Each structure stands twice: as structure tokens, then as C-alpha cells.
PDB file of C-alpha atoms in Angstrom:
ATOM      1  CA  ALA A  23      -0.318   0.202   0.313  1.00  0.00           C
ATOM      2  CA  LEU A  24       1.078   3.913  -0.459  1.00  0.00           C
ATOM      3  CA  VAL A  25       1.461   6.187   2.180  1.00  0.00           C
ATOM      4  CA  VAL A  26       1.004   9.672   1.743  1.00  0.00           C
ATOM      5  CA  ASP A  27       3.044  11.895   3.240  1.00  0.00           C
ATOM      6  CA  PRO A  28       1.966  15.850   4.328  1.00  0.00           C
ATOM      7  CA  VAL A  29       0.261  18.086   1.575  1.00  0.00           C
ATOM      8  CA  PRO A  30      -1.300  20.827   3.650  1.00  0.00           C
ATOM      9  CA  ASP A  31      -3.346  21.886   0.322  1.00  0.00           C
ATOM     10  CA  VAL A  32      -2.759  20.918  -3.411  1.00  0.00           C
ATOM     11  CA  GLN A  33      -2.236  24.425  -4.054  1.00  0.00           C
ATOM     12  CA  ALA A  34       1.009  24.661  -1.956  1.00  0.00           C
ATOM     13  CA  LEU A  35       2.805  21.988  -4.609  1.00  0.00           C
ATOM     14  CA  GLN A  36       4.974  23.362  -6.859  1.00  0.00           C
ATOM     15  CA  VAL A  37       6.451  22.059 -10.255  1.00  0.00           C
ATOM     16  CA  GLY A  38       9.000  19.898  -9.635  1.00  0.00           C
ATOM     17  CA  ASP A  39       7.524  18.778  -6.288  1.00  0.00           C
ATOM     18  CA  LEU A  40       8.424  15.001  -5.950  1.00  0.00           C
ATOM     19  CA  PHE A  41       5.850  12.130  -5.219  1.00  0.00           C
ATOM     20  CA  PHE A  42       7.478   8.592  -4.177  1.00  0.00           C
ATOM     21  CA  TYR A  43       5.567   5.399  -4.226  1.00  0.00           C
ATOM     22  CA  ALA A  44       6.804   3.342  -1.337  1.00  0.00           C
ATOM     23  CA  ASN A  45       6.196  -0.067   0.524  1.00  0.00           C
ATOM     24  CA  SER A  46       3.892   1.338   3.997  1.00  0.00           C
ATOM     25  CA  THR A  47       5.416  -1.590   5.461  1.00  0.00           C
ATOM     26  CA  THR A  48       9.220  -1.928   4.805  1.00  0.00           C
ATOM     27  CA  GLY A  49       9.546   1.829   3.576  1.00  0.00           C
ATOM     28  CA  PHE A  50      10.663   0.574   0.682  1.00  0.00           C
ATOM     29  CA  VAL A  51      10.592   3.343  -2.659  1.00  0.00           C
ATOM     30  CA  TYR A  52       9.925   1.538  -5.743  1.00  0.00           C
ATOM     31  CA  HIS A  53       8.814   4.326  -8.045  1.00  0.00           C
ATOM     32  CA  VAL A  54       8.969   8.153  -7.963  1.00  0.00           C
ATOM     33  CA  MET A  55       6.790  10.895  -9.827  1.00  0.00           C
ATOM     34  CA  MET A  56       7.528  14.698 -10.009  1.00  0.00           C
ATOM     35  CA  TYR A  57       4.659  17.018  -9.804  1.00  0.00           C
ATOM     36  CA  TYR A  58       4.252  18.633 -13.628  1.00  0.00           C
ATOM     37  CA  SER A  59       1.749  21.110 -14.189  1.00  0.00           C
ATOM     38  CA  MET A  60      -1.046  22.957 -11.761  1.00  0.00           C
ATOM     39  CA  ASP A  61      -3.669  22.815 -14.729  1.00  0.00           C
ATOM     40  CA  PRO A  62      -4.938  20.700 -14.196  1.00  0.00           C
ATOM     41  CA  PRO A  63      -2.745  19.159 -11.393  1.00  0.00           C
ATOM     42  CA  SER A  64      -0.617  16.467 -13.584  1.00  0.00           C
ATOM     43  CA  LEU A  65       2.403  13.909 -12.554  1.00  0.00           C
ATOM     44  CA  ILE A  66       5.193  13.231 -15.086  1.00  0.00           C
ATOM     45  CA  GLU A  67       6.847   9.725 -14.555  1.00  0.00           C
ATOM     46  CA  SER A  68       9.385   7.438 -16.590  1.00  0.00           C
ATOM     47  CA  SER A  69      10.387   3.934 -16.806  1.00  0.00           C
ATOM     48  CA  THR A  70      12.835   2.178 -18.617  1.00  0.00           C
ATOM     49  CA  ASN A  71      11.477   2.387 -21.722  1.00  0.00           C
ATOM     50  CA  SER A  72       8.436   5.299 -21.690  1.00  0.00           C
ATOM     51  CA  THR A  73       7.965   8.278 -20.312  1.00  0.00           C
ATOM     52  CA  ARG A  74       4.150   9.658 -19.582  1.00  0.00           C
ATOM     53  CA  VAL A  75       2.075  12.677 -18.095  1.00  0.00           C
ATOM     54  CA  ARG A  76      -1.178  12.017 -15.636  1.00  0.00           C
ATOM     55  CA  THR A  77      -3.293  14.091 -13.791  1.00  0.00           C
ATOM     56  CA  LEU A  78      -3.417  13.328 -10.069  1.00  0.00           C
ATOM     57  CA  GLU A  79      -6.627  11.733 -10.151  1.00  0.00           C
ATOM     58  CA  GLN A  80      -5.240   8.976 -12.855  1.00  0.00           C
ATOM     59  CA  ALA A  81      -2.104   8.449 -10.865  1.00  0.00           C
ATOM     60  CA  PHE A  82      -3.829   7.677  -7.142  1.00  0.00           C
ATOM     61  CA  GLY A  83      -7.059   6.877  -8.128  1.00  0.00           C
ATOM     62  CA  VAL A  84      -9.211   9.556  -6.206  1.00  0.00           C
ATOM     63  CA  PRO A  85      -9.567  13.213  -7.269  1.00  0.00           C
ATOM     64  CA  TYR A  86      -6.685  15.488  -5.975  1.00  0.00           C
ATOM     65  CA  GLU A  87      -9.297  17.331  -3.568  1.00  0.00           C
ATOM     66  CA  LYS A  88      -9.486  13.976  -1.627  1.00  0.00           C
ATOM     67  CA  ILE A  89      -6.138  12.867  -0.962  1.00  0.00           C
ATOM     68  CA  SER A  90      -5.139  13.767   2.542  1.00  0.00           C
ATOM     69  CA  TYR A  91      -2.007  13.086   4.903  1.00  0.00           C
ATOM     70  CA  GLY A  92      -2.147   9.224   6.066  1.00  0.00           C
ATOM     71  CA  MET A  93      -4.082   7.515   3.119  1.00  0.00           C
ATOM     72  CA  LEU A  94      -3.241   4.739   2.164  1.00  0.00           C
ATOM     73  CA  LEU A  95      -3.980   4.389  -1.859  1.00  0.00           C
TER      74      LEU A  95
END
């Protein structure tokens, strides 16, 4: 499961902020995404052979307004 670190307000995010996917039991980080755009709120991520841009809702499965501290996704 993914644990969300504190984000006081989505409006406080700045382009270049990093999002880390980590195992909630071990803390092992297995994926990193970067905040890319405010309109709409989007992330950019890369794998071995591709790069893509996704909205926060596409990335986390919930509207960005509902993402809160301590939430398991």
C-alpha cells in the first residue's frame, strides 16, 4: 500500500515536487513521480522505455482534492 506524506493543500504543490511510491511496511521506495503542471494538476513519470504525464486523479485513483495525509491508496 502507498502512504501519503503531508501535503497541506494541493495549491501548495510546486512544479518539481516529488511523489514517492513506497511500501507502507518496509518503507522501500519503488517509484518516483514529479509534479509537472497545475492545470490540471499532473505528474510526469518515466520507466525504462517510456515517459508519460498523468493527472493526480489518474495516478492515485481519487480526485486530488480528496488526497490527505496518512491516506493509504
